[in-house]
PDB file of C-alpha atoms in Angstrom:
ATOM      1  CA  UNK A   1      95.718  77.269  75.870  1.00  0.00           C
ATOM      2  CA  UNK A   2      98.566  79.461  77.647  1.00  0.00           C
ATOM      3  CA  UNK A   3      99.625  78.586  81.065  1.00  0.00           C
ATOM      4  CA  UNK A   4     101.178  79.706  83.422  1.00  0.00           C
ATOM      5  CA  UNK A   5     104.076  77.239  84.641  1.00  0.00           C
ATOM      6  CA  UNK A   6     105.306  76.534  88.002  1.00  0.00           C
ATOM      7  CA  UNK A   7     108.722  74.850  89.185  1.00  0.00           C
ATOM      8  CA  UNK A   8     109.500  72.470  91.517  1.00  0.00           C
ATOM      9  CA  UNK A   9     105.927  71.391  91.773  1.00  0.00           C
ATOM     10  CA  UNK A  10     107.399  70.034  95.391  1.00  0.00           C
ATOM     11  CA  UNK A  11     110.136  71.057  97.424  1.00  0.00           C
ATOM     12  CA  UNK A  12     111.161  69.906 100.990  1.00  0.00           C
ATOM     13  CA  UNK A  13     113.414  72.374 102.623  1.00  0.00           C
ATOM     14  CA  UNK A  14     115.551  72.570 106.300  1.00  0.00           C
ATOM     15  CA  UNK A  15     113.894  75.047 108.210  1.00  0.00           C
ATOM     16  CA  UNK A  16     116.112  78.418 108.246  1.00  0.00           C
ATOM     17  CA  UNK A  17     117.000  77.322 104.607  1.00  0.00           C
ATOM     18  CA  UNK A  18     116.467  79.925 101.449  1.00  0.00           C
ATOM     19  CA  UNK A  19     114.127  78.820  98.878  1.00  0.00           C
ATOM     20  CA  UNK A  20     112.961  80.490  95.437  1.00  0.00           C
ATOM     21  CA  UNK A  21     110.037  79.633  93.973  1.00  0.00           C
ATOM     22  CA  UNK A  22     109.772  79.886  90.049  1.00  0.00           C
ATOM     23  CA  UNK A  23     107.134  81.020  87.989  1.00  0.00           C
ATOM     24  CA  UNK A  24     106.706  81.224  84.241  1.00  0.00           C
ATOM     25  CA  UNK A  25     103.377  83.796  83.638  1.00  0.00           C
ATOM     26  CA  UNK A  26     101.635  83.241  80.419  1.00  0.00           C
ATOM     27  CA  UNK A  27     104.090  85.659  78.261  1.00  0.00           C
ATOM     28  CA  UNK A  28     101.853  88.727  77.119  1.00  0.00           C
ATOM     29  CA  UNK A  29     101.029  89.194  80.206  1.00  0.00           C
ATOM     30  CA  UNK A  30     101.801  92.112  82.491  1.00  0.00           C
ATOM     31  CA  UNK A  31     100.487  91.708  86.332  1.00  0.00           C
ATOM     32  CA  UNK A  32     101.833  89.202  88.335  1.00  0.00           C
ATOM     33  CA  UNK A  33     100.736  87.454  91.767  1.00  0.00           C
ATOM     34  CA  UNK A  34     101.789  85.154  94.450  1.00  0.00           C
ATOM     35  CA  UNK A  35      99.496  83.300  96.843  1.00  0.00           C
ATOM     36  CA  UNK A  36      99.687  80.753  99.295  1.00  0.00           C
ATOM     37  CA  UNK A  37      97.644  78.122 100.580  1.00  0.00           C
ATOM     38  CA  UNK A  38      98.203  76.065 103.994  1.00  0.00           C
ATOM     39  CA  UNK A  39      96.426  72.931 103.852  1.00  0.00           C
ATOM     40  CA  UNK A  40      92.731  73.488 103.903  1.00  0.00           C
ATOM     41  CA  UNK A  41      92.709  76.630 104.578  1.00  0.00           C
ATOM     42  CA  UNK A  42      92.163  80.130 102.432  1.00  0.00           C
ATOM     43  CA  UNK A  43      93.898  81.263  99.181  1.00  0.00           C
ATOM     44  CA  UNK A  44      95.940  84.059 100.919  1.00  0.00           C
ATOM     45  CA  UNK A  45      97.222  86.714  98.963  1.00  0.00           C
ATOM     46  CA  UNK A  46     100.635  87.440  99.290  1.00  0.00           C
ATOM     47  CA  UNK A  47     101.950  90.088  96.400  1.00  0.00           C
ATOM     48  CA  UNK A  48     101.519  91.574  93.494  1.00  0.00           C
ATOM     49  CA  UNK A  49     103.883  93.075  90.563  1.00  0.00           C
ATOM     50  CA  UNK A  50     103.228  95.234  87.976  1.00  0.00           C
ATOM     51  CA  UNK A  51     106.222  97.134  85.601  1.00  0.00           C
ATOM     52  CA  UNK A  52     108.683  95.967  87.802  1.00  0.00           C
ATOM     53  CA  UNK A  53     108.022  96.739  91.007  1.00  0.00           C
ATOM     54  CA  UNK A  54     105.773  95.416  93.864  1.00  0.00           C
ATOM     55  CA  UNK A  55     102.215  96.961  93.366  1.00  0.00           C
ATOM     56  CA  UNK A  56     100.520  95.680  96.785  1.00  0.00           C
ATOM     57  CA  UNK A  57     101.396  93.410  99.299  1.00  0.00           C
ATOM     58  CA  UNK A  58      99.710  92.292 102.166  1.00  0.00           C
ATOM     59  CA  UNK A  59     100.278  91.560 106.120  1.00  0.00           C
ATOM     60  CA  UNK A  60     102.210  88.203 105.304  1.00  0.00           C
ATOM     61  CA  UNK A  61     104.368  89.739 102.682  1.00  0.00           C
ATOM     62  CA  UNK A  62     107.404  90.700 105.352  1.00  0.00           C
ATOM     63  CA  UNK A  63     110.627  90.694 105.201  1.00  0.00           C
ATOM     64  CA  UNK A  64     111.009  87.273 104.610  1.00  0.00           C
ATOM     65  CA  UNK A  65     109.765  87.436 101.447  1.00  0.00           C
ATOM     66  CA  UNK A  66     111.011  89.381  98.628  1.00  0.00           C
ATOM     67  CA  UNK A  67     110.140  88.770  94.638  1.00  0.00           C
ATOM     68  CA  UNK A  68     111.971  89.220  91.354  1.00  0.00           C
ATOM     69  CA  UNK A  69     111.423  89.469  87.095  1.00  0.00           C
ATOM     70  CA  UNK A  70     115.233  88.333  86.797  1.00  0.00           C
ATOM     71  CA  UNK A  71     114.650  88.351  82.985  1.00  0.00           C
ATOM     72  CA  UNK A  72     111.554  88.474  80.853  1.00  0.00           C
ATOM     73  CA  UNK A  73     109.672  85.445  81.654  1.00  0.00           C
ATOM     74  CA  UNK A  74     110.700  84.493  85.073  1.00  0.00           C
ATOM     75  CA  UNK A  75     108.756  85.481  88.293  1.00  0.00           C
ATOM     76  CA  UNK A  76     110.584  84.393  91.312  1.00  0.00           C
ATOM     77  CA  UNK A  77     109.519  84.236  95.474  1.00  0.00           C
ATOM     78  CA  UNK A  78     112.313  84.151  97.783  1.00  0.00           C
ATOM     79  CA  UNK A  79     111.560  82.908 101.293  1.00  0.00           C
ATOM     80  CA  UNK A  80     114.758  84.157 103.112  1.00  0.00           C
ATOM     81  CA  UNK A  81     114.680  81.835 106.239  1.00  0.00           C
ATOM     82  CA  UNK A  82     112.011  79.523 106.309  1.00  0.00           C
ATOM     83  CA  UNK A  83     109.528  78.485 108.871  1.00  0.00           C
ATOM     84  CA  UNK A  84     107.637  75.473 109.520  1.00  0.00           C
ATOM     85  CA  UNK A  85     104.496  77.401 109.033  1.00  0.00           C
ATOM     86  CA  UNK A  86     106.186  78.694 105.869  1.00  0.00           C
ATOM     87  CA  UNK A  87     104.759  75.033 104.522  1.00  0.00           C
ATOM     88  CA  UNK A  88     102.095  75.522 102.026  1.00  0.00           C
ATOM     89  CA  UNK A  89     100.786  75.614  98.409  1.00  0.00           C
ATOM     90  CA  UNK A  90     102.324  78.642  96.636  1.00  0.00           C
ATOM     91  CA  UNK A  91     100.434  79.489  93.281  1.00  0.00           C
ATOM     92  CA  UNK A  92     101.915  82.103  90.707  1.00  0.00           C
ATOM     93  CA  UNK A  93      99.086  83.723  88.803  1.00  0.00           C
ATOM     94  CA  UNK A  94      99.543  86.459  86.178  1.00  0.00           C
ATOM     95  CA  UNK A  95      96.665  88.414  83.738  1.00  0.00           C
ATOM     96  CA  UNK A  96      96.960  90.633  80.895  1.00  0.00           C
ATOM     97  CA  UNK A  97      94.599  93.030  82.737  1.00  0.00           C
ATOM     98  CA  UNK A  98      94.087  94.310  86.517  1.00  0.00           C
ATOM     99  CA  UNK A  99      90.291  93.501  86.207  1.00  0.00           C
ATOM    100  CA  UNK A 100      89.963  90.127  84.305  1.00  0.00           C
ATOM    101  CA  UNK A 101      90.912  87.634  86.705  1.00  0.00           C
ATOM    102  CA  UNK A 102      93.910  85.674  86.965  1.00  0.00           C
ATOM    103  CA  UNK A 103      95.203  82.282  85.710  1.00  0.00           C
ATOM    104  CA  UNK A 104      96.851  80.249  87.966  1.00  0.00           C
ATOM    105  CA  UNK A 105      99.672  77.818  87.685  1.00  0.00           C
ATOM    106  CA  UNK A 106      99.312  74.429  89.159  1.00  0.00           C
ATOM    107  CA  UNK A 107     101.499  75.328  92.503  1.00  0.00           C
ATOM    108  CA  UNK A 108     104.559  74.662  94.260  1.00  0.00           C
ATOM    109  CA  UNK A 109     104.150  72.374  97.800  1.00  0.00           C
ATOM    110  CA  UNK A 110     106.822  73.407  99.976  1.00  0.00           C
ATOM    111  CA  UNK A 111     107.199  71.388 102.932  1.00  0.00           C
ATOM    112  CA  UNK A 112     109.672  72.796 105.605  1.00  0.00           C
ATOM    113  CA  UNK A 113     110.888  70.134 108.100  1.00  0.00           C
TER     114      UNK A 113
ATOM    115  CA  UNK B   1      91.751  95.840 106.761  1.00  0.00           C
ATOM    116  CA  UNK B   2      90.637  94.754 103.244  1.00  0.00           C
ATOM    117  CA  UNK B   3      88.158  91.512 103.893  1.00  0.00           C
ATOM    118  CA  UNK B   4      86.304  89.251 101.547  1.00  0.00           C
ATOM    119  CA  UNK B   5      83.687  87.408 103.638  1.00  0.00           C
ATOM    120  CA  UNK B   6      81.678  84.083 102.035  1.00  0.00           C
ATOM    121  CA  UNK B   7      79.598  81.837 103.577  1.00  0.00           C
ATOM    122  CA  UNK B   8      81.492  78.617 104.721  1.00  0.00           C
ATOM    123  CA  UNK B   9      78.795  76.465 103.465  1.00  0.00           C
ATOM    124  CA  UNK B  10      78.858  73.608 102.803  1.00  0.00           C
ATOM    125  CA  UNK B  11      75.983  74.229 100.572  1.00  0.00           C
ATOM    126  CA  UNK B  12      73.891  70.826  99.386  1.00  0.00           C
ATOM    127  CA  UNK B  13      71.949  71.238  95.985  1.00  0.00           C
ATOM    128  CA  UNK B  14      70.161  68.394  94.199  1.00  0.00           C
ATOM    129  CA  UNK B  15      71.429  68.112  90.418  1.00  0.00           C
ATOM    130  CA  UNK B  16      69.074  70.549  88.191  1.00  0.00           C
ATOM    131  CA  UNK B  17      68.448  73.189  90.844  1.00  0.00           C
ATOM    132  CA  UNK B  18      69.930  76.276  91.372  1.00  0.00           C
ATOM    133  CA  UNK B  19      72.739  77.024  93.423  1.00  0.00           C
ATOM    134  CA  UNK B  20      73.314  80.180  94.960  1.00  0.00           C
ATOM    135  CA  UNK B  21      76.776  81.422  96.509  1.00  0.00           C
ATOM    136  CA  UNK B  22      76.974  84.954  98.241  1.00  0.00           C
ATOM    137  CA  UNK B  23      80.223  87.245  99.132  1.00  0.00           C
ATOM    138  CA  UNK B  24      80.941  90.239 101.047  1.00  0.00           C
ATOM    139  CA  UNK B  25      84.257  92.900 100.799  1.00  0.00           C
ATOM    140  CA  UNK B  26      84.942  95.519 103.092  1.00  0.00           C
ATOM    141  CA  UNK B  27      87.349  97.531 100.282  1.00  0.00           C
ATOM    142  CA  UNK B  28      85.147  99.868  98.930  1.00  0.00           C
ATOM    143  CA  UNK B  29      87.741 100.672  96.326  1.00  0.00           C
ATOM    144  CA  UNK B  30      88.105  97.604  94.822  1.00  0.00           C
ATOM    145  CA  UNK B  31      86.742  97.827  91.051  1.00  0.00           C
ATOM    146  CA  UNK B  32      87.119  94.163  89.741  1.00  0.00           C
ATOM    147  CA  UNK B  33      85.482  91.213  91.287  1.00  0.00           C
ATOM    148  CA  UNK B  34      86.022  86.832  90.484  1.00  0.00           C
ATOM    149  CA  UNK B  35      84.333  84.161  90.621  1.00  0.00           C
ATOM    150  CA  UNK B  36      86.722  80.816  90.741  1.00  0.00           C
ATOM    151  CA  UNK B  37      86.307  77.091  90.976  1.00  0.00           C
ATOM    152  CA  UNK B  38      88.620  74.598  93.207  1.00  0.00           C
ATOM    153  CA  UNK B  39      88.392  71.596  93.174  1.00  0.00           C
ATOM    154  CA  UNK B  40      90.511  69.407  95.763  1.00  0.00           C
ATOM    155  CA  UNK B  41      94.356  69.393  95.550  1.00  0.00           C
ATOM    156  CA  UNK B  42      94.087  71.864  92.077  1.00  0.00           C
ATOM    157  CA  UNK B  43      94.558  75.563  91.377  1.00  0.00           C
ATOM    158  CA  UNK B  44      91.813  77.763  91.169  1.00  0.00           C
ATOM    159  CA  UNK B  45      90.109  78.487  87.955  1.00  0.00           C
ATOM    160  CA  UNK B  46      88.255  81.642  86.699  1.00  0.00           C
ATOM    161  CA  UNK B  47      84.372  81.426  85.891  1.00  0.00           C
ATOM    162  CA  UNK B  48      83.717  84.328  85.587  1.00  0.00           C
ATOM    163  CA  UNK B  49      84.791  88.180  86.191  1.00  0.00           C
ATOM    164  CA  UNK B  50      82.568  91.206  86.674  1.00  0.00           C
ATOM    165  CA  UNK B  51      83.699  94.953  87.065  1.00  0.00           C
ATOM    166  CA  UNK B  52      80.113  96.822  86.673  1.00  0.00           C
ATOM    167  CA  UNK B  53      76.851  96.736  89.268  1.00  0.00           C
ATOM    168  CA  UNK B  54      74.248  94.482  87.762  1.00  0.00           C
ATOM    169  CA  UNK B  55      73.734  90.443  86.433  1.00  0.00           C
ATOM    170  CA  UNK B  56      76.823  89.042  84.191  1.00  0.00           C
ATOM    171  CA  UNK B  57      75.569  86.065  82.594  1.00  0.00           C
ATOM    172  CA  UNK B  58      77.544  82.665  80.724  1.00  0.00           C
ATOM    173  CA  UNK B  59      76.059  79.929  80.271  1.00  0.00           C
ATOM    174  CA  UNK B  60      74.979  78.294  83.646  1.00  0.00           C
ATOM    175  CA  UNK B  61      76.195  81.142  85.253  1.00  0.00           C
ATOM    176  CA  UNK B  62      75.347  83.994  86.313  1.00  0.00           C
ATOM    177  CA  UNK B  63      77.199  86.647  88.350  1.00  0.00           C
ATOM    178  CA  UNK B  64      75.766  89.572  90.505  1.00  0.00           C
ATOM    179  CA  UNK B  65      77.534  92.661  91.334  1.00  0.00           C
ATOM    180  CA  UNK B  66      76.192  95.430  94.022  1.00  0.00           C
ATOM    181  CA  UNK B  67      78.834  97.772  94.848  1.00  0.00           C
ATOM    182  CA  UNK B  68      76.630 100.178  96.973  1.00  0.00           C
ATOM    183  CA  UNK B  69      75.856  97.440  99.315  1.00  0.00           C
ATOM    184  CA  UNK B  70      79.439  95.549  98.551  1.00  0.00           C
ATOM    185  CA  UNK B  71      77.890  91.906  97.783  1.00  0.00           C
ATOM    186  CA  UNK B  72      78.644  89.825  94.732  1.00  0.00           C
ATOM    187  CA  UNK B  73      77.209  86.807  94.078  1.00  0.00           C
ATOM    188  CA  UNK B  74      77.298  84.150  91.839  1.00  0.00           C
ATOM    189  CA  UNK B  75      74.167  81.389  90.651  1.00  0.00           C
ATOM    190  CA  UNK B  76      74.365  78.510  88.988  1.00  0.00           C
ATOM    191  CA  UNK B  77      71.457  77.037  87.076  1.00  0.00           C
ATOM    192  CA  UNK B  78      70.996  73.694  86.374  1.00  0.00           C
ATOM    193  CA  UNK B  79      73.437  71.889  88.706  1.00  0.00           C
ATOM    194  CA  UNK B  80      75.539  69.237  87.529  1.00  0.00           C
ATOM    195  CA  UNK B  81      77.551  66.591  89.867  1.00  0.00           C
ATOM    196  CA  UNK B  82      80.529  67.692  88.051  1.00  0.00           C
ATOM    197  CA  UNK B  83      79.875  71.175  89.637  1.00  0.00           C
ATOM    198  CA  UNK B  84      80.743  69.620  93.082  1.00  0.00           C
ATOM    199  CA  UNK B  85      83.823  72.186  93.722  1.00  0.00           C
ATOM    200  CA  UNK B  86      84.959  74.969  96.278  1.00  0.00           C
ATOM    201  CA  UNK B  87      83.766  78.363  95.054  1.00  0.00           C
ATOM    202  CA  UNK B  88      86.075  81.387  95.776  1.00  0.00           C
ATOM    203  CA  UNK B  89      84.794  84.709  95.781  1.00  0.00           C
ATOM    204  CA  UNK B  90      87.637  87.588  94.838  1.00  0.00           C
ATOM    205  CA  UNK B  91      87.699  91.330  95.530  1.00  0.00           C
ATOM    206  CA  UNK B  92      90.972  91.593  93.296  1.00  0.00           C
ATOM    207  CA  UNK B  93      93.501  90.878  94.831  1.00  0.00           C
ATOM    208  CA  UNK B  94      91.777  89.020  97.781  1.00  0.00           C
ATOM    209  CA  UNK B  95      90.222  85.934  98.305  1.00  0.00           C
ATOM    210  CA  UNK B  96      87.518  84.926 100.336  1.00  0.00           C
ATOM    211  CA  UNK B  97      87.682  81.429 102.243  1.00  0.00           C
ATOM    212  CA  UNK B  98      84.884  80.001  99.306  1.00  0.00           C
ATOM    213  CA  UNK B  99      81.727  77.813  99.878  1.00  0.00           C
ATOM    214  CA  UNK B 100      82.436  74.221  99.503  1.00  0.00           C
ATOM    215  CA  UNK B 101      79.354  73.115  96.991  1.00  0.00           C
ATOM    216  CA  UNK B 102      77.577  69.431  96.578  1.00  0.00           C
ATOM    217  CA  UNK B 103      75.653  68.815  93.819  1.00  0.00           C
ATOM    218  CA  UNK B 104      74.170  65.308  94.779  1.00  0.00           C
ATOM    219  CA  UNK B 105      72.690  62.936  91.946  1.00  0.00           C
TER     220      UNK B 105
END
């Protein structure tokens, strides 16, 4: 079964430190997400990328953040200068098409102290 | 802006009944709805998908879609412990905050 693969699958970080979170989507696939989750709270979407460019963000998606396909199989999210409410799960998801849901990777825990 | 609205729950069902999750958008644009299952400290996974207004059915499950009046919902028949999960409802790309379910022995 094709995954999607996520790395580090934990990360502390200083706050006002850069971090990038990596992201392997399953590798025919063409639309890519990120999405974060604070601890028990809602799967928040964040942004997505289609043909190499940002198709939709949302409210949370600032300047902070900023995402990259460095090469073909690598989907990055750069926090620029973290937050303690920057901690979170952050799950990579990708699909083949815009309307057949989304598989997940098993998510990144950053913790900024 | 573009909601997704589920009942918090939780929602109590005793194994072999049917369980019935509801969900509300506000983005009456959005063409492709989810169903996914969490279960505590994973990532979400995909039941089930459904793009056109009427019943989508697999298995134990069966999705609704009613884009005039902007609900989807999702049953499940015969309720299994194992079904015991967090249910989030998607208008693509948005979540809702799911319906924690308990399917009790």
């Amino acid at each position: 079964e094709p995954e999607v693969t996520q790395t580090p699958s934990h990360q502390v970080t200083q706050m006002g430190q850069e971090v990038i979170l990596r992201c392997v989507p399953i590798s025919n696939h063409l639309y890519f997400y990120w999405y974060r989750q604070i601890l028990g709270q809602k799967v928040e979407f964040l942004v997505s990328f289609y043909n190499n460019e940002i198709s939709e963000k949302s409210e949370i998606f600032d300047d902070q953040f900023s995402v990259e396909r460095p090469d073909g199989s690598n989907f990055t999210l750069k926090i620029r200068s973290t937050k303690l409410e920057d901690s979170a799960m952050y799950f990579c998801a990708s699909s083949d098409s815009h309307n057949y849901g989304y598989t997940f990777g098993s998510g990144t825990r950053l913790t900024v102290v | 802006q573009k909601e997704v609205e589920q009942n918090s729950g939780p929602l109590s069902v005793p194994e072999g009944a049917i369980a019935s999750l509801n969900c509300t958008y506000s983005d009456r644009g959005s063409q492709s709805f989810f169903w996914y299952r969490q279960y505590s400290g994973k990532s979400p996974e995909l039941i089930m998908f459904i793009y056109s207004n009427g019943d989508k059915e697999d298995g134990r499950f069966t999705a609704q879609l009613n884009k005039a009046s902007q609900y989807v919902s999702l049953l499940i028949r015969d309720s299994q412990p194992s079904d015991s999960a967090t249910y989030l409802c998607a208008s693509a790309p948005r979540f809702g905050a799911g319906t924690r379910l308990t399917v009790k022995p």
